[in-house]
XYZ file of C-alpha atoms in Angstrom:
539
model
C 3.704 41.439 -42.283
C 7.417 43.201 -41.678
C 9.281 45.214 -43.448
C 12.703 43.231 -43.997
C 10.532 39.400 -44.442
C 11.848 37.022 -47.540
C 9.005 38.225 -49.969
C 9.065 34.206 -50.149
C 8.117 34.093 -46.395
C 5.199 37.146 -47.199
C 3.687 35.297 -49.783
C 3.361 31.575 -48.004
C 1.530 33.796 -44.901
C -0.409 34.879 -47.626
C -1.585 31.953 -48.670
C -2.613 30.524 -45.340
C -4.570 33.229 -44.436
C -6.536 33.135 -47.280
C -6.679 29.340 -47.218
C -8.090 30.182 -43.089
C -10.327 33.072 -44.252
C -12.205 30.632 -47.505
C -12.617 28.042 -44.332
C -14.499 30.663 -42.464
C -16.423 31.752 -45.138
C -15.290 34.870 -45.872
C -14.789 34.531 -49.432
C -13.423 38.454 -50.435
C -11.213 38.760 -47.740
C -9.844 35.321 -49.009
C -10.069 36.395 -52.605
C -7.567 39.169 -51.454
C -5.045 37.211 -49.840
C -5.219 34.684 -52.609
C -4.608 37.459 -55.251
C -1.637 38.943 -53.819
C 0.590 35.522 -52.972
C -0.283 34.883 -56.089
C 1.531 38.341 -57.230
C 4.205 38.175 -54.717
C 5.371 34.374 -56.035
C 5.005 35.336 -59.742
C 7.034 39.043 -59.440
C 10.037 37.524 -57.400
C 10.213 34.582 -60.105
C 9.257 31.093 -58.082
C 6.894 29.606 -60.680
C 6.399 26.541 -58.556
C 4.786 28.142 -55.883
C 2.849 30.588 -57.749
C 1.157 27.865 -59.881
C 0.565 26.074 -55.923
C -1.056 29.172 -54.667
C -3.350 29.471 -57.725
C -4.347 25.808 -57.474
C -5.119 26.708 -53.680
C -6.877 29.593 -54.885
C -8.855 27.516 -57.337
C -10.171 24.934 -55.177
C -10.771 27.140 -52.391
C -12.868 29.894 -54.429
C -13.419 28.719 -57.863
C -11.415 30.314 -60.821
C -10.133 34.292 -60.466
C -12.970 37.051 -60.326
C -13.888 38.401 -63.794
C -16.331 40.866 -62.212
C -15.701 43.409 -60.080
C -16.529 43.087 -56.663
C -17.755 45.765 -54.315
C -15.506 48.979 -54.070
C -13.982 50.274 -51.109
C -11.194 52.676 -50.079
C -8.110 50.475 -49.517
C -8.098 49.358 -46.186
C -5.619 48.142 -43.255
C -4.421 45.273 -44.813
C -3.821 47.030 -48.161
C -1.846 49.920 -46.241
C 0.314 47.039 -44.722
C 1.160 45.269 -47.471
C 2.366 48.875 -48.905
C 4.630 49.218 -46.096
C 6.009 45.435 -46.170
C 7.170 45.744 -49.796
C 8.100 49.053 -50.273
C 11.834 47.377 -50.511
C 10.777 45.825 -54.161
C 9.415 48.360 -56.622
C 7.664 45.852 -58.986
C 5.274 44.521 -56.100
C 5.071 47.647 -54.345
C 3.332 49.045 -57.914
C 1.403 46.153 -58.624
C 0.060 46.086 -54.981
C -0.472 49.384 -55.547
C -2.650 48.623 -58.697
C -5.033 45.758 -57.120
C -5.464 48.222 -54.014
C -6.788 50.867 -56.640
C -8.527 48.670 -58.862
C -11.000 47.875 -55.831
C -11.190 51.815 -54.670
C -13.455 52.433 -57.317
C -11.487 55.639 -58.040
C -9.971 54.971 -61.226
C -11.907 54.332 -64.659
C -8.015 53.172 -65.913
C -4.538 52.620 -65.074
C -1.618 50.709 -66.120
C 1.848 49.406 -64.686
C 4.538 50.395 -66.340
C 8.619 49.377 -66.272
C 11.080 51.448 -67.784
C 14.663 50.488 -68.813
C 17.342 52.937 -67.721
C 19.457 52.946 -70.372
C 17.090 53.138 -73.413
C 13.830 54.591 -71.574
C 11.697 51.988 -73.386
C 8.133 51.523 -71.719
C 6.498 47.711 -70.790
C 3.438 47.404 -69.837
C 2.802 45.164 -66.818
C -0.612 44.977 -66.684
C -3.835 46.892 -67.405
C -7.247 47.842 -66.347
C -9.801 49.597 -68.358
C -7.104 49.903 -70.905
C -5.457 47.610 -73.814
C -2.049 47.463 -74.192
C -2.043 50.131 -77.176
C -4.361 52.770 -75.129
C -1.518 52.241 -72.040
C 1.216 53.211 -73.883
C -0.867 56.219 -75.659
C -1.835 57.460 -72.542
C 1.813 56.927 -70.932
C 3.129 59.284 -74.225
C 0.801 62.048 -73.769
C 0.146 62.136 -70.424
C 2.120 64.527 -68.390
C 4.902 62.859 -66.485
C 3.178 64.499 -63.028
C 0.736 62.072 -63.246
C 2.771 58.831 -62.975
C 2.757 57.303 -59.707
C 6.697 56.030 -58.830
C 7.629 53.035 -57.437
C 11.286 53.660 -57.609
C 14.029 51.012 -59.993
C 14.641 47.683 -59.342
C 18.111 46.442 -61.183
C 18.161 48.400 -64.465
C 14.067 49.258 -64.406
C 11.918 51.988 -63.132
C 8.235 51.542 -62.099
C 5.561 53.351 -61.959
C 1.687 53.665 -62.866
C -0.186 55.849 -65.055
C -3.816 56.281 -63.594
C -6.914 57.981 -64.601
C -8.964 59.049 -62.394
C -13.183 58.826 -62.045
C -14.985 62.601 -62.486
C -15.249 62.599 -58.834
C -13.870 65.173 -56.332
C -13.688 61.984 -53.885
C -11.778 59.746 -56.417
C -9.384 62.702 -56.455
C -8.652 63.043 -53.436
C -8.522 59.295 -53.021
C -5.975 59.009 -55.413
C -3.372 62.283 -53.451
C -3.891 60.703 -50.647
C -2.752 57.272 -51.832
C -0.160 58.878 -53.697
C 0.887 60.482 -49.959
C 0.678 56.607 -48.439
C 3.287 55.472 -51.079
C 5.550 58.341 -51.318
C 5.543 57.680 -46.982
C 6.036 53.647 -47.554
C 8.937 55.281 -49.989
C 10.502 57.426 -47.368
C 10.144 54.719 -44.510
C 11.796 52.230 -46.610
C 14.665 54.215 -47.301
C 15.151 55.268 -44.139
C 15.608 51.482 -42.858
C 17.737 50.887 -45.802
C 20.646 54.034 -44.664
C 20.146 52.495 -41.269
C 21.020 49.267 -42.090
C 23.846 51.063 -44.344
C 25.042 52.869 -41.600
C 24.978 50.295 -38.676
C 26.716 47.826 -41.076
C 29.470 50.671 -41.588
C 29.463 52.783 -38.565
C 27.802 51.322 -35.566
C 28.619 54.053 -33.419
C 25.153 54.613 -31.049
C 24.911 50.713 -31.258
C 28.231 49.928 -30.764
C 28.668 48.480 -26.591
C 31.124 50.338 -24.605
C 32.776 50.502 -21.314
C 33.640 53.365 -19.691
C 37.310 52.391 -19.810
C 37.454 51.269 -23.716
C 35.314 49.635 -26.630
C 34.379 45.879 -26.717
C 33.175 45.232 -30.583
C 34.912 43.137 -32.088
C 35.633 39.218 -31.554
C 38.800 38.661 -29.938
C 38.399 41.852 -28.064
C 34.825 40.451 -26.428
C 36.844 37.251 -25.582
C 40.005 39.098 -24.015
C 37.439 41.083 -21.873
C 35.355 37.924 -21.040
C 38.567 36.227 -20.226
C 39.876 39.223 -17.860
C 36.421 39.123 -15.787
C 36.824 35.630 -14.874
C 40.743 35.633 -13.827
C 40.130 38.966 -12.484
C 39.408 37.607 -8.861
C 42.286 34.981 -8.974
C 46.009 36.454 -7.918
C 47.742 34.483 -10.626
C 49.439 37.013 -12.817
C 48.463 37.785 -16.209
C 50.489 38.991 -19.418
C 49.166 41.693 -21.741
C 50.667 41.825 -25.197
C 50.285 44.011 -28.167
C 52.366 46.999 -29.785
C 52.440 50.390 -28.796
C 48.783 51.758 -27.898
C 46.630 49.108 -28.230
C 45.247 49.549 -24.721
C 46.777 47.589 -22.488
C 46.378 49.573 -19.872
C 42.928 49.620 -20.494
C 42.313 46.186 -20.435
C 44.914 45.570 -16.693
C 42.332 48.477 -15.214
C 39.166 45.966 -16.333
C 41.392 43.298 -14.609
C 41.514 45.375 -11.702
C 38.032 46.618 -11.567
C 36.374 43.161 -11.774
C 38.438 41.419 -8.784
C 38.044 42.153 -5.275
C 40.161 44.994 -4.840
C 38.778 47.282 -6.855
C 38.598 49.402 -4.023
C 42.123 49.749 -3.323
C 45.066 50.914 -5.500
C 45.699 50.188 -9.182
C 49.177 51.284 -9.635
C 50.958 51.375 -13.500
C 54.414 51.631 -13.232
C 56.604 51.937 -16.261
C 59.716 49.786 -16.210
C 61.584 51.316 -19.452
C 60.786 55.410 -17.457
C 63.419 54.663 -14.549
C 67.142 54.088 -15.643
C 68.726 50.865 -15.058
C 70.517 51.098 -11.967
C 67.520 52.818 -10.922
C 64.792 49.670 -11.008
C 65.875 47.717 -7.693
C 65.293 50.525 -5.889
C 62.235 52.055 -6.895
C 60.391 48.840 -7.338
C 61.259 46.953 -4.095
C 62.426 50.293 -2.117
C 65.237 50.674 0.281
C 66.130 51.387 3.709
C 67.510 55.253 4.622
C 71.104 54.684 4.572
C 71.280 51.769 2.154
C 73.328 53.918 -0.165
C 74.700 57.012 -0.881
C 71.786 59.719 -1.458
C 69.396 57.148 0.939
C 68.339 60.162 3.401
C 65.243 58.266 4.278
C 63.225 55.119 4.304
C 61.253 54.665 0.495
C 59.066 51.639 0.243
C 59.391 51.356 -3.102
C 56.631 50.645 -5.974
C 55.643 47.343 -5.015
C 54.570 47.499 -1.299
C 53.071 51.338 -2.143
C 50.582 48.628 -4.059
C 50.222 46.686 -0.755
C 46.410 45.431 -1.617
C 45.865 46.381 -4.915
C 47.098 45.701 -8.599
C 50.489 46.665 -9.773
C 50.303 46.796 -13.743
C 54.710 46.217 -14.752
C 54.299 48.187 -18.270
C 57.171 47.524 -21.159
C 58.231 43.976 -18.806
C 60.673 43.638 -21.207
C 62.991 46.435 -20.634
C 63.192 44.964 -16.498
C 67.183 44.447 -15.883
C 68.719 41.064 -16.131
C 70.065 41.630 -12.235
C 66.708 42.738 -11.032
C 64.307 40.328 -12.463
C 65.527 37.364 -9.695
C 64.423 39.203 -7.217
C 60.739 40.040 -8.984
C 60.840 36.237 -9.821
C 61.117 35.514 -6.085
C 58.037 37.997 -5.110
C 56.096 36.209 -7.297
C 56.330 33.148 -5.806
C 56.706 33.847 -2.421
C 54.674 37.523 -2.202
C 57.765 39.298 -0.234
C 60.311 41.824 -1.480
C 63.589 42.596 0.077
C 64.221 46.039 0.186
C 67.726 47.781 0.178
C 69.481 48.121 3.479
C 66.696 45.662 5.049
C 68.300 42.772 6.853
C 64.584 40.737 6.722
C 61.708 40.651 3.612
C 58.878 42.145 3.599
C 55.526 40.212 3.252
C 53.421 42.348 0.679
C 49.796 41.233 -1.046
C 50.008 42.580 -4.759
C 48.293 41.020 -7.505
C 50.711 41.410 -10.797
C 49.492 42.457 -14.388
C 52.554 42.683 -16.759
C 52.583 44.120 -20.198
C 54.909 44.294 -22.994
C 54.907 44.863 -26.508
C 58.214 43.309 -27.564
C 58.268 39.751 -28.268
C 59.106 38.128 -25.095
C 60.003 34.024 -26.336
C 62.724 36.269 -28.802
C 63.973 37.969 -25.574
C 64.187 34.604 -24.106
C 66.241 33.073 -26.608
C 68.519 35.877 -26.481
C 68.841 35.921 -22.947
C 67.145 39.284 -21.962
C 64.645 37.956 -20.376
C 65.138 34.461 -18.027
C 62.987 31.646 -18.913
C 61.547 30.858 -15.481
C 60.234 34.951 -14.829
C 58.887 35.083 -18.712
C 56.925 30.989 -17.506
C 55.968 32.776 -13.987
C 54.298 35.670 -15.907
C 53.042 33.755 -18.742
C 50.270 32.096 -16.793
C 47.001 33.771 -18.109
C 47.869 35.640 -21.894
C 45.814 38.158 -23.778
C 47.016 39.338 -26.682
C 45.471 42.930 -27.309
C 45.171 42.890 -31.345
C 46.252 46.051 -32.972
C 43.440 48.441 -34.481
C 43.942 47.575 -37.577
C 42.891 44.186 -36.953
C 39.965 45.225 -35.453
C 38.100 48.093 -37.134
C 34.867 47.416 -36.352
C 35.855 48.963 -33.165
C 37.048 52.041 -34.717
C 33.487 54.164 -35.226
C 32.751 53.603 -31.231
C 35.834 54.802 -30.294
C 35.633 58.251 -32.449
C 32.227 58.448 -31.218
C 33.210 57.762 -27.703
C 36.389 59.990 -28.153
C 34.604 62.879 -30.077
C 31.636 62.889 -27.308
C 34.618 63.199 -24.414
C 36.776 65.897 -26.495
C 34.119 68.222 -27.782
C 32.224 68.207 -23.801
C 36.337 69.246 -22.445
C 36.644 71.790 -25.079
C 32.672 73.165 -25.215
C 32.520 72.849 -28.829
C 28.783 71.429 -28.913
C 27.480 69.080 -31.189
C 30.617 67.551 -33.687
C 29.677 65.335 -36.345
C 32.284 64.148 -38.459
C 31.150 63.762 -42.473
C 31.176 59.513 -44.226
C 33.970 60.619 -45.936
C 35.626 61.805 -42.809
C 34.220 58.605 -41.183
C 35.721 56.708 -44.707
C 39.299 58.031 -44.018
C 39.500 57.164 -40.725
C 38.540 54.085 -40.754
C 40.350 52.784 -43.221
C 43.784 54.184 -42.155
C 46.249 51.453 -40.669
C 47.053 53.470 -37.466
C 50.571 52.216 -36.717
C 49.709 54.167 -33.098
C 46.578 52.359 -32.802
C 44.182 53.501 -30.586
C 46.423 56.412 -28.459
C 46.871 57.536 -32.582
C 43.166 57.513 -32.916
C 42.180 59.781 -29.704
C 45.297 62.050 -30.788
C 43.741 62.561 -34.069
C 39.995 63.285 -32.289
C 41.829 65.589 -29.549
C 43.373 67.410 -32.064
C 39.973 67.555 -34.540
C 37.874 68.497 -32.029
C 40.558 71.266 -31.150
C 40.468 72.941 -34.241
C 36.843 72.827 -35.143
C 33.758 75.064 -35.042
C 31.487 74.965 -32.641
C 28.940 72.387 -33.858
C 30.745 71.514 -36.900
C 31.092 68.706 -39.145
C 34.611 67.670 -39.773
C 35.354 67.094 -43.352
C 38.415 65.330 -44.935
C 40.209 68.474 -45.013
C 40.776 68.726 -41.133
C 42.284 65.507 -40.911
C 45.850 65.212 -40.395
C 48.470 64.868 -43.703
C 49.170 61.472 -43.075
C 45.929 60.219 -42.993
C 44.694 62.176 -46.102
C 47.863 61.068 -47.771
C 47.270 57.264 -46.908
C 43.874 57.331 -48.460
C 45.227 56.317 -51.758
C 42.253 53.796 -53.377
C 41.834 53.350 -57.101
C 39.069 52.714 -58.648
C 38.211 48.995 -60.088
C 38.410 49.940 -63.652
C 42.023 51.311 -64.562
C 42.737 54.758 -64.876
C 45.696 56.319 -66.597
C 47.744 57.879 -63.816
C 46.972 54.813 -61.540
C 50.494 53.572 -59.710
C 49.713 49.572 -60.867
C 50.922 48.186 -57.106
C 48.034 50.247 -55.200
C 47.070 47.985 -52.767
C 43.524 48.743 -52.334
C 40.156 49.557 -55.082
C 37.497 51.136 -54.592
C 34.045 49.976 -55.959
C 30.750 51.831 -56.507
C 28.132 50.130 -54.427
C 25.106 51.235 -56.549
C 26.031 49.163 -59.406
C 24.601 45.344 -60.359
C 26.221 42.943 -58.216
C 27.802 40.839 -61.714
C 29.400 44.070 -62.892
C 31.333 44.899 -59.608
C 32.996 41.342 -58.900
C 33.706 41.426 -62.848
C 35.649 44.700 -61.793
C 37.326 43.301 -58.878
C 38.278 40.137 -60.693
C 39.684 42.471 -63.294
C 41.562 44.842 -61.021
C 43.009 41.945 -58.947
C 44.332 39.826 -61.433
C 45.698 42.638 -63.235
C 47.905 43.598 -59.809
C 48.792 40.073 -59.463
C 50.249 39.991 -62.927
C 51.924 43.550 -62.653
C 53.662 42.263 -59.326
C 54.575 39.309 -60.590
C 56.302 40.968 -63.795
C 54.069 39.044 -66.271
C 54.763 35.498 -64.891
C 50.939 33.713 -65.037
C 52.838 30.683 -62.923
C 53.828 33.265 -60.087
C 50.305 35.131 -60.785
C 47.827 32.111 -60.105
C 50.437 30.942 -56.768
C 49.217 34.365 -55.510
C 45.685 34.308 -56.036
C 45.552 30.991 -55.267
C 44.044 29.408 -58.398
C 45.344 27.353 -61.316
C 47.335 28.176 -63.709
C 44.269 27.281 -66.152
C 41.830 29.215 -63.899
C 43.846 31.841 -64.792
C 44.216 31.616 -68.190
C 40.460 31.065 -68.400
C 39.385 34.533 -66.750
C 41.844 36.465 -68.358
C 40.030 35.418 -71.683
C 36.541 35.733 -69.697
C 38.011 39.471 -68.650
C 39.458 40.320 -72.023
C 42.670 40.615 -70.027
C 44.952 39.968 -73.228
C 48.604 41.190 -73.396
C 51.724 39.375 -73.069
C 52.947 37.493 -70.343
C 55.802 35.125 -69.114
C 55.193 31.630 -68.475
């Protein structure tokens, strides 16, 4: 058995090793396995195959033992079956029970359940005890001598055991106290991993030394760069400001066969106008006034490599002929020079302005934006993709605090909470801004709290909480939910909190209110009574 198995799953492996075991004759190890699919099925509530396992169990073995068997320490199997359902506290305790009940350690004990909100006691089952003697024992006992399970929903488990006059049953029983409180511990440890991977799956997360590849359409763009990379047919990179364009044109570069020669970004919107001819296809010394010598210009200075044409959109209507032409013939023309040149470049081009509105306004000529547009990948903004955002403060964070020699950073969940829900309008340059400038003014080894973030991020973590508060603004666009709470209580909550903004936004009107969430105007009508969501409203 595994920790993390369908209890379902557990039990049916139960049952065919003990069906195996009675086949080989031995009839206690059978009895065992028998006994606890039997407990597993009935505890998790799937009467059908409970009453299955007992008929196995009854023409296997004959009916249930009513006489106790041999007693021994529980063993290997007992341990593992600790371990395996640790995650449910009702089987963990009565596991727990049937282990002790064959130590020969105890002369009594019974399981208890407690309800949370009223503290009354039920008693699961007994041994050596009635019913009446249980609950006795469980009122004057001292509460050091229950054995905890932990709560499942709204009830807490544990058993109340008394021990044999034996310095071995005593020690017996702290030591299988020890084996639970461990099984305990493991299982919560799994649990916060599982939390935390599911939330931040920073030291899972796989990385490149260049950027982060998490998330779905980034995994595609990058598996779609590695196999144009070794064609020359040019690609176009899209996305606003900081996404990581550039990024993605260097994994371009890296995966095609001249990653050994020059990868050259060139900014089209840093030169002035009547600048661009010249520096990108170079001139000859005299060409013009101020030509004192040769240049050969952006373009050929990429001779063999990748040239990556950053903010393509800002490229002069007079100069983007001639870039059209070097894209389909591979020469440039430089200033002054009575022949072209013959150059091998390989073109990435990137914008972040929509280039088919360009078009249609003539900025941008219809045949260069077609010559460009033959491989596109659109490089989603971070807020589309925040899965991605742990790895990169990890990955950022790392970098920073080894440039700066501020040893170990951790930043705190709530830190981690803030940041990853912000929208980051700068995307990911904004993100590695924010870590260079955490990791800047931090401690040495410190853990970065809320309160070191910048204003605007601390401002835009505005969440209110699924049921209303006075002093709430009624169009805040986000709730927050306690986790630890019964699943039924925190979508009744949400349904609440939701339909209540719809209505607010909608300034009453339940026709307008059910086109936004989608629903009928009935549906609506019917929660609201469900919700007790009474009040007036327009129709």
């Amino acid at each position: 058995m595994s920790a993390g198995t369908p209890i379902a799953t557990l039990a049916e492996l139960e049952r065919v090793k003990a069906k195996v075991l009675a086949r080989l004759g031995a009839t206690e190890d059978a009895r065992a396995h028998f006994e606890r699919a039997v407990r597993m099925l009935g505890v998790i509530g799937h009467v059908q195959a409970r009453n299955a396992a007992a008929a196995d169990f009854a023409l296997a073995l004959g009916t249930p033992r009513t006489e106790s068997g041999p007693t021994h320490p529980p063993g290997v199997l007992e341990t593992e079956s600790l371990f395996a359902l640790a995650s449910n506290a009702e089987l963990l305790g009565r596991e727990a029970q049937a282990a002790l009940e064959g130590s020969g350690w105890l002369k009594a004990s019974a399981l208890f359940a407690s309800r949370d909100d009223d503290g009354d006691l039920e008693v699961l089952a007994t041994a050596g005890w009635t019913e009446c003697d249980a609950l006795r024992h469980a009122e004057e006992a001292d509460p050091a001598a229950r054995l905890p399970f932990g709560a499942l929903g709204d009830r807490s488990f544990f058993l109340l055991a008394e021990p044999e006059p034996t310095l071995s049953a005593r020690d017996g029983l702290i030591t299988f106290r020890r084996l639970i409180e461990l099984a305990q511990q493991l299982e919560a440890f799994r649990e916060d991993e599982r939390r935390r991977s599911s939330l931040w799956p920073a030291e899972s997360s796989p990385s490149h030394e260049d950027g982060v590849y998490v998330s779905t359409e980034t995994l595609e763009n990058f598996s779609m760069a590695k196999r144009v990379a070794p064609s020359r047919v040019p690609v176009l990179l899209t996305g606003e400001t900081g996404t990581g364009k550039e990024v993605m044109a260097r994994v371009l570069h890296r995966y095609s066969d001249r990653h050994e020669a020059t990868f050259l970004p060139f900014n089209c919107q840093g030169v002035p106008r009547d600048m661009l001819d010249s520096q990108l296809f170079g001139y000859k010394r005299g060409a013009f006034t101020g030509a004192n010598e040769n240049f050969s210009g952006v373009i050929r200075a990429a001779d063999g490599g990748t040239l990556l044409l950053d903010e393509i959109g800002e490229l002069a209507l007079e100069v983007q002929p001639k870039l059209l032409r070097f894209l389909e013939t591979g020469e440039v023309h430089p200033l002054g020079e009575s022949q072209p040149v013959k150059v091998d470049v390989r073109v990435i081009a990137a914008t972040n302005a929509p280039l088919e509105q360009l078009v249609s306004e003539g900025r941008v000529r219809e045949d260069l934006y077609y010559r460009l547009h033959v491989v596109r990948l659109r490089i989603p903004p971070l807020r589309e993709r925040r899965e991605e955002i742990p790895p990169l403060l990890h990955q950022a964070l790392q970098r920073f605090a080894l440039e700066e020699g501020k040893g170990r950073l951790q930043l705190a969940d709530e830190t981690l909470e803030h940041l990853l829900l912000y929208s980051w309008p700068g995307n990911v340059r904004q993100l590695t801004n924010e870590v260079r400038r955490l990791v800047s003014l931090a401690e040495i080894d410190a853990v970065l709290l809320p309160s070191d973030l910048s204003p605007e991020i601390r401002a835009a973590r505005r969440t209110v909480p699924a049921t209303p508060t006075a002093g709430v603004p009624a169009n805040a666009a986000q709730i927050a939910v306690d986790l630890d709470q019964p699943l039924s209580h925190a979508v009744s909550k949400l349904e609440r909190a939701i339909i209540s903004h719809a209505l607010a936004t909608s300034g009453g009107r339940v026709e307008k209110a059910a086109r936004t969430l989608k629903i009928s105007r009935k549906g609506l009508f019917l929660k609201r009574r469900r919700l007790g969501l009474g009040g007036s409203a327009i129709a």
